[in-house]
Amino acid sequence: MEEIKGFVITLVTMLILMTAIEFIAPDNNMKKYLKFVLGLILISVMLSPIISLFSKGEESISLQVQKYIELSENESAEVSKDYKSNSENVFKENLEQNCNRLLKEKFTDKEFVSNIDCEVDMNNINYSIDKVQVGVKNKDVSKIQKIIINTQKDSKSVSSQDEKVNNEDEIISYLAEALNVSKDKIEVYKVN
């Protein structure tokens, strides 16, 4: 870019100088020879960048091309890294949405929020699930349970806890089978 700027400045300076010389020169037979010499000087000024291109410009061009290639490689590596990270995040989000959809189809009376911690290998299109956390919320409005203040356990509260445990076990078993994950990697919790 600097070479082009220098060339334009030199060319404009030469044109101004040539115009000034033509105005100063007397009107006689010498004027046509003077114009011829000034034209030759202008041609040599215009050809100088081309000559420098053939003599040493080849090295300059190859250096510029090499810089461009290195810059492109660095940028493409950053873009590739960002693409990989975004692809992994999108894959994880899709896996969580599919998990929610599967659970909703199986257990229609509940709502689910999944959080899956997994390792994704986009090169081999492979993933391994490290942990699955599922939040469960009942859709129906639950009644306020009777509060009993005594040391004896109420049989109704025990049975509702058993039902809750059975529900969690059923969800864990279903997810373990659907996602092909061991049961100890699945955690179910209640969402209010």
PDB file of C-alpha atoms in Angstrom:
ATOM      1  CA  MET A   1       0.000   0.000   0.000  1.00  0.00           C
ATOM      2  CA  GLU A   2       2.886   2.345   0.813  1.00  0.00           C
ATOM      3  CA  GLU A   3       4.447   1.605  -2.573  1.00  0.00           C
ATOM      4  CA  ILE A   4       1.260   2.653  -4.385  1.00  0.00           C
ATOM      5  CA  LYS A   5       1.029   5.820  -2.300  1.00  0.00           C
ATOM      6  CA  GLY A   6       4.666   6.681  -3.098  1.00  0.00           C
ATOM      7  CA  PHE A   7       4.103   6.014  -6.802  1.00  0.00           C
ATOM      8  CA  VAL A   8       1.055   8.308  -6.952  1.00  0.00           C
ATOM      9  CA  ILE A   9       2.903  11.109  -5.116  1.00  0.00           C
ATOM     10  CA  THR A  10       5.882  10.809  -7.502  1.00  0.00           C
ATOM     11  CA  LEU A  11       3.625  10.778 -10.570  1.00  0.00           C
ATOM     12  CA  VAL A  12       1.632  13.828  -9.466  1.00  0.00           C
ATOM     13  CA  THR A  13       4.851  15.696  -8.586  1.00  0.00           C
ATOM     14  CA  MET A  14       6.318  14.917 -12.019  1.00  0.00           C
ATOM     15  CA  LEU A  15       3.144  16.070 -13.801  1.00  0.00           C
ATOM     16  CA  ILE A  16       3.175  19.382 -11.889  1.00  0.00           C
ATOM     17  CA  LEU A  17       6.898  19.850 -12.606  1.00  0.00           C
ATOM     18  CA  MET A  18       6.431  19.074 -16.310  1.00  0.00           C
ATOM     19  CA  THR A  19       3.534  21.528 -16.592  1.00  0.00           C
ATOM     20  CA  ALA A  20       5.612  24.254 -14.906  1.00  0.00           C
ATOM     21  CA  ILE A  21       8.557  23.623 -17.260  1.00  0.00           C
ATOM     22  CA  GLU A  22       6.271  23.798 -20.320  1.00  0.00           C
ATOM     23  CA  PHE A  23       4.862  27.162 -19.141  1.00  0.00           C
ATOM     24  CA  ILE A  24       8.348  28.569 -18.524  1.00  0.00           C
ATOM     25  CA  ALA A  25       9.863  27.294 -21.792  1.00  0.00           C
ATOM     26  CA  PRO A  26       9.950  29.803 -24.693  1.00  0.00           C
ATOM     27  CA  ASP A  27       7.807  29.262 -27.817  1.00  0.00           C
ATOM     28  CA  ASN A  28      10.371  28.142 -30.391  1.00  0.00           C
ATOM     29  CA  ASN A  29      11.668  25.011 -32.091  1.00  0.00           C
ATOM     30  CA  MET A  30      13.135  23.768 -28.810  1.00  0.00           C
ATOM     31  CA  LYS A  31       9.687  23.352 -27.219  1.00  0.00           C
ATOM     32  CA  LYS A  32       8.866  20.177 -29.185  1.00  0.00           C
ATOM     33  CA  TYR A  33      12.202  18.606 -28.127  1.00  0.00           C
ATOM     34  CA  LEU A  34      11.554  19.655 -24.547  1.00  0.00           C
ATOM     35  CA  LYS A  35       8.093  17.986 -24.623  1.00  0.00           C
ATOM     36  CA  PHE A  36       9.693  14.833 -26.043  1.00  0.00           C
ATOM     37  CA  VAL A  37      12.274  14.682 -23.218  1.00  0.00           C
ATOM     38  CA  LEU A  38       9.634  15.413 -20.562  1.00  0.00           C
ATOM     39  CA  GLY A  39       7.435  12.629 -22.058  1.00  0.00           C
ATOM     40  CA  LEU A  40      10.362  10.191 -21.804  1.00  0.00           C
ATOM     41  CA  ILE A  41      10.865  11.187 -18.164  1.00  0.00           C
ATOM     42  CA  LEU A  42       7.121  10.660 -17.487  1.00  0.00           C
ATOM     43  CA  ILE A  43       7.231   7.211 -19.124  1.00  0.00           C
ATOM     44  CA  SER A  44      10.256   6.233 -17.025  1.00  0.00           C
ATOM     45  CA  VAL A  45       8.455   7.395 -13.856  1.00  0.00           C
ATOM     46  CA  MET A  46       5.393   5.335 -14.815  1.00  0.00           C
ATOM     47  CA  LEU A  47       7.479   2.239 -15.626  1.00  0.00           C
ATOM     48  CA  SER A  48       9.578   2.352 -12.440  1.00  0.00           C
ATOM     49  CA  PRO A  49       7.056   0.404 -10.287  1.00  0.00           C
ATOM     50  CA  ILE A  50       6.791  -2.288 -12.956  1.00  0.00           C
ATOM     51  CA  ILE A  51      10.571  -2.587 -13.199  1.00  0.00           C
ATOM     52  CA  SER A  52      10.903  -2.759  -9.417  1.00  0.00           C
ATOM     53  CA  LEU A  53       8.169  -5.414  -9.407  1.00  0.00           C
ATOM     54  CA  PHE A  54      10.212  -7.598 -11.754  1.00  0.00           C
ATOM     55  CA  SER A  55      13.518  -7.010 -10.010  1.00  0.00           C
ATOM     56  CA  LYS A  56      12.777  -7.060  -6.273  1.00  0.00           C
ATOM     57  CA  GLY A  57       9.000  -6.924  -6.204  1.00  0.00           C
ATOM     58  CA  GLU A  58       8.693 -10.687  -6.526  1.00  0.00           C
ATOM     59  CA  GLU A  59      10.080 -11.076  -3.018  1.00  0.00           C
ATOM     60  CA  SER A  60       7.727  -8.387  -1.731  1.00  0.00           C
ATOM     61  CA  ILE A  61       4.714 -10.069  -3.317  1.00  0.00           C
ATOM     62  CA  SER A  62       5.700 -13.480  -1.952  1.00  0.00           C
ATOM     63  CA  LEU A  63       6.093 -11.980   1.543  1.00  0.00           C
ATOM     64  CA  GLN A  64       2.660 -10.351   1.303  1.00  0.00           C
ATOM     65  CA  VAL A  65       1.109 -13.624   0.142  1.00  0.00           C
ATOM     66  CA  GLN A  66       2.824 -15.494   3.004  1.00  0.00           C
ATOM     67  CA  LYS A  67       1.517 -12.957   5.550  1.00  0.00           C
ATOM     68  CA  TYR A  68      -1.979 -13.305   4.108  1.00  0.00           C
ATOM     69  CA  ILE A  69      -1.820 -17.113   4.319  1.00  0.00           C
ATOM     70  CA  GLU A  70      -0.635 -16.999   7.954  1.00  0.00           C
ATOM     71  CA  LEU A  71      -3.364 -14.513   8.844  1.00  0.00           C
ATOM     72  CA  SER A  72      -5.976 -16.671   7.114  1.00  0.00           C
ATOM     73  CA  GLU A  73      -4.784 -19.790   8.941  1.00  0.00           C
ATOM     74  CA  ASN A  74      -4.972 -18.026  12.327  1.00  0.00           C
ATOM     75  CA  GLU A  75      -8.440 -16.678  11.586  1.00  0.00           C
ATOM     76  CA  SER A  76      -9.674 -20.031  10.298  1.00  0.00           C
ATOM     77  CA  ALA A  77      -8.343 -21.750  13.433  1.00  0.00           C
ATOM     78  CA  GLU A  78     -10.273 -19.279  15.604  1.00  0.00           C
ATOM     79  CA  VAL A  79     -13.400 -19.687  13.480  1.00  0.00           C
ATOM     80  CA  SER A  80     -13.031 -23.473  13.635  1.00  0.00           C
ATOM     81  CA  LYS A  81     -12.677 -23.333  17.435  1.00  0.00           C
ATOM     82  CA  ASP A  82     -15.773 -21.114  17.752  1.00  0.00           C
ATOM     83  CA  TYR A  83     -17.709 -23.372  15.372  1.00  0.00           C
ATOM     84  CA  LYS A  84     -16.736 -26.451  17.368  1.00  0.00           C
ATOM     85  CA  SER A  85     -17.759 -24.826  20.654  1.00  0.00           C
ATOM     86  CA  ASN A  86     -21.073 -23.644  19.205  1.00  0.00           C
ATOM     87  CA  SER A  87     -21.745 -27.062  17.667  1.00  0.00           C
ATOM     88  CA  GLU A  88     -21.137 -28.768  21.005  1.00  0.00           C
ATOM     89  CA  ASN A  89     -23.455 -26.327  22.794  1.00  0.00           C
ATOM     90  CA  VAL A  90     -26.192 -26.791  20.189  1.00  0.00           C
ATOM     91  CA  PHE A  91     -25.821 -30.572  20.420  1.00  0.00           C
ATOM     92  CA  LYS A  92     -26.103 -30.435  24.216  1.00  0.00           C
ATOM     93  CA  GLU A  93     -29.201 -28.197  24.028  1.00  0.00           C
ATOM     94  CA  ASN A  94     -30.829 -30.541  21.494  1.00  0.00           C
ATOM     95  CA  LEU A  95     -30.051 -33.534  23.706  1.00  0.00           C
ATOM     96  CA  GLU A  96     -31.672 -31.782  26.684  1.00  0.00           C
ATOM     97  CA  GLN A  97     -34.746 -30.857  24.612  1.00  0.00           C
ATOM     98  CA  ASN A  98     -35.072 -34.444  23.356  1.00  0.00           C
ATOM     99  CA  CYS A  99     -34.773 -35.721  26.917  1.00  0.00           C
ATOM    100  CA  ASN A 100     -37.561 -33.339  28.013  1.00  0.00           C
ATOM    101  CA  ARG A 101     -39.723 -34.425  25.068  1.00  0.00           C
ATOM    102  CA  LEU A 102     -39.221 -38.141  25.786  1.00  0.00           C
ATOM    103  CA  LEU A 103     -40.086 -37.664  29.449  1.00  0.00           C
ATOM    104  CA  LYS A 104     -43.160 -35.576  28.591  1.00  0.00           C
ATOM    105  CA  GLU A 105     -44.419 -38.291  26.230  1.00  0.00           C
ATOM    106  CA  LYS A 106     -43.993 -40.964  28.893  1.00  0.00           C
ATOM    107  CA  PHE A 107     -45.146 -38.960  31.927  1.00  0.00           C
ATOM    108  CA  THR A 108     -47.866 -36.623  30.661  1.00  0.00           C
ATOM    109  CA  ASP A 109     -48.885 -35.317  34.088  1.00  0.00           C
ATOM    110  CA  LYS A 110     -45.488 -33.726  34.765  1.00  0.00           C
ATOM    111  CA  GLU A 111     -43.191 -31.055  33.355  1.00  0.00           C
ATOM    112  CA  PHE A 112     -39.446 -31.586  33.063  1.00  0.00           C
ATOM    113  CA  VAL A 113     -36.291 -29.508  32.982  1.00  0.00           C
ATOM    114  CA  SER A 114     -33.158 -31.398  31.971  1.00  0.00           C
ATOM    115  CA  ASN A 115     -29.523 -30.507  32.373  1.00  0.00           C
ATOM    116  CA  ILE A 116     -27.096 -32.915  30.721  1.00  0.00           C
ATOM    117  CA  ASP A 117     -23.353 -32.795  31.294  1.00  0.00           C
ATOM    118  CA  CYS A 118     -21.654 -34.601  28.424  1.00  0.00           C
ATOM    119  CA  GLU A 119     -18.484 -34.809  26.365  1.00  0.00           C
ATOM    120  CA  VAL A 120     -19.015 -34.346  22.623  1.00  0.00           C
ATOM    121  CA  ASP A 121     -16.561 -35.412  19.909  1.00  0.00           C
ATOM    122  CA  MET A 122     -17.770 -33.648  16.755  1.00  0.00           C
ATOM    123  CA  ASN A 123     -15.002 -35.191  14.628  1.00  0.00           C
ATOM    124  CA  ASN A 124     -16.180 -38.774  15.244  1.00  0.00           C
ATOM    125  CA  ILE A 125     -19.806 -37.787  15.919  1.00  0.00           C
ATOM    126  CA  ASN A 126     -19.723 -39.395  19.336  1.00  0.00           C
ATOM    127  CA  TYR A 127     -20.802 -38.347  22.826  1.00  0.00           C
ATOM    128  CA  SER A 128     -20.640 -39.670  26.352  1.00  0.00           C
ATOM    129  CA  ILE A 129     -23.009 -38.545  29.078  1.00  0.00           C
ATOM    130  CA  ASP A 130     -21.376 -37.814  32.440  1.00  0.00           C
ATOM    131  CA  LYS A 131     -24.413 -36.671  34.415  1.00  0.00           C
ATOM    132  CA  VAL A 132     -28.131 -36.115  33.833  1.00  0.00           C
ATOM    133  CA  GLN A 133     -30.118 -33.858  36.142  1.00  0.00           C
ATOM    134  CA  VAL A 134     -33.881 -33.783  35.707  1.00  0.00           C
ATOM    135  CA  GLY A 135     -36.167 -31.362  37.460  1.00  0.00           C
ATOM    136  CA  VAL A 136     -39.751 -32.641  37.827  1.00  0.00           C
ATOM    137  CA  LYS A 137     -42.786 -30.463  38.350  1.00  0.00           C
ATOM    138  CA  ASN A 138     -46.357 -31.737  38.694  1.00  0.00           C
ATOM    139  CA  LYS A 139     -48.817 -30.014  36.379  1.00  0.00           C
ATOM    140  CA  ASP A 140     -51.770 -30.550  38.640  1.00  0.00           C
ATOM    141  CA  VAL A 141     -52.479 -28.368  41.648  1.00  0.00           C
ATOM    142  CA  SER A 142     -51.713 -30.277  44.781  1.00  0.00           C
ATOM    143  CA  LYS A 143     -53.800 -29.960  47.882  1.00  0.00           C
ATOM    144  CA  ILE A 144     -52.272 -28.707  51.071  1.00  0.00           C
ATOM    145  CA  GLN A 145     -51.516 -31.697  53.206  1.00  0.00           C
ATOM    146  CA  LYS A 146     -52.699 -31.872  56.726  1.00  0.00           C
ATOM    147  CA  ILE A 147     -50.066 -30.865  59.227  1.00  0.00           C
ATOM    148  CA  ILE A 148     -49.928 -33.128  62.236  1.00  0.00           C
ATOM    149  CA  ILE A 149     -47.680 -32.239  65.067  1.00  0.00           C
ATOM    150  CA  ASN A 150     -46.795 -35.389  66.975  1.00  0.00           C
ATOM    151  CA  THR A 151     -44.080 -37.979  67.130  1.00  0.00           C
ATOM    152  CA  GLN A 152     -46.040 -40.712  65.381  1.00  0.00           C
ATOM    153  CA  LYS A 153     -45.678 -41.041  61.624  1.00  0.00           C
ATOM    154  CA  ASP A 154     -48.749 -40.585  59.509  1.00  0.00           C
ATOM    155  CA  SER A 155     -49.397 -43.456  57.102  1.00  0.00           C
ATOM    156  CA  LYS A 156     -50.577 -41.054  54.355  1.00  0.00           C
ATOM    157  CA  SER A 157     -47.311 -39.062  54.356  1.00  0.00           C
ATOM    158  CA  VAL A 158     -45.287 -42.264  54.200  1.00  0.00           C
ATOM    159  CA  SER A 159     -47.303 -43.529  51.247  1.00  0.00           C
ATOM    160  CA  SER A 160     -46.910 -40.211  49.374  1.00  0.00           C
ATOM    161  CA  GLN A 161     -43.142 -40.396  49.939  1.00  0.00           C
ATOM    162  CA  ASP A 162     -43.137 -43.980  48.650  1.00  0.00           C
ATOM    163  CA  GLU A 163     -45.090 -42.827  45.590  1.00  0.00           C
ATOM    164  CA  LYS A 164     -42.544 -40.055  45.042  1.00  0.00           C
ATOM    165  CA  VAL A 165     -39.656 -42.514  45.293  1.00  0.00           C
ATOM    166  CA  ASN A 166     -41.385 -44.916  42.907  1.00  0.00           C
ATOM    167  CA  ASN A 167     -41.948 -42.063  40.455  1.00  0.00           C
ATOM    168  CA  GLU A 168     -38.288 -41.061  40.650  1.00  0.00           C
ATOM    169  CA  ASP A 169     -37.204 -44.672  40.195  1.00  0.00           C
ATOM    170  CA  GLU A 170     -39.494 -44.985  37.192  1.00  0.00           C
ATOM    171  CA  ILE A 171     -38.092 -41.790  35.633  1.00  0.00           C
ATOM    172  CA  ILE A 172     -34.515 -42.888  36.301  1.00  0.00           C
ATOM    173  CA  SER A 173     -35.144 -46.337  34.810  1.00  0.00           C
ATOM    174  CA  TYR A 174     -36.807 -44.849  31.733  1.00  0.00           C
ATOM    175  CA  LEU A 175     -33.986 -42.344  31.142  1.00  0.00           C
ATOM    176  CA  ALA A 176     -31.295 -44.959  31.714  1.00  0.00           C
ATOM    177  CA  GLU A 177     -32.863 -47.092  29.006  1.00  0.00           C
ATOM    178  CA  ALA A 178     -33.645 -44.212  26.602  1.00  0.00           C
ATOM    179  CA  LEU A 179     -30.241 -42.506  26.867  1.00  0.00           C
ATOM    180  CA  ASN A 180     -28.231 -45.692  27.395  1.00  0.00           C
ATOM    181  CA  VAL A 181     -26.720 -44.349  30.624  1.00  0.00           C
ATOM    182  CA  SER A 182     -26.159 -46.044  33.963  1.00  0.00           C
ATOM    183  CA  LYS A 183     -28.691 -45.196  36.670  1.00  0.00           C
ATOM    184  CA  ASP A 184     -26.082 -43.728  39.026  1.00  0.00           C
ATOM    185  CA  LYS A 185     -25.458 -40.875  36.544  1.00  0.00           C
ATOM    186  CA  ILE A 186     -29.111 -39.752  36.666  1.00  0.00           C
ATOM    187  CA  GLU A 187     -30.375 -37.400  39.367  1.00  0.00           C
ATOM    188  CA  VAL A 188     -34.050 -36.435  39.760  1.00  0.00           C
ATOM    189  CA  TYR A 189     -35.137 -33.481  41.848  1.00  0.00           C
ATOM    190  CA  LYS A 190     -38.403 -31.680  42.470  1.00  0.00           C
ATOM    191  CA  VAL A 191     -39.089 -28.247  40.965  1.00  0.00           C
ATOM    192  CA  ASN A 192     -41.687 -25.944  42.499  1.00  0.00           C
TER     193      ASN A 192
END
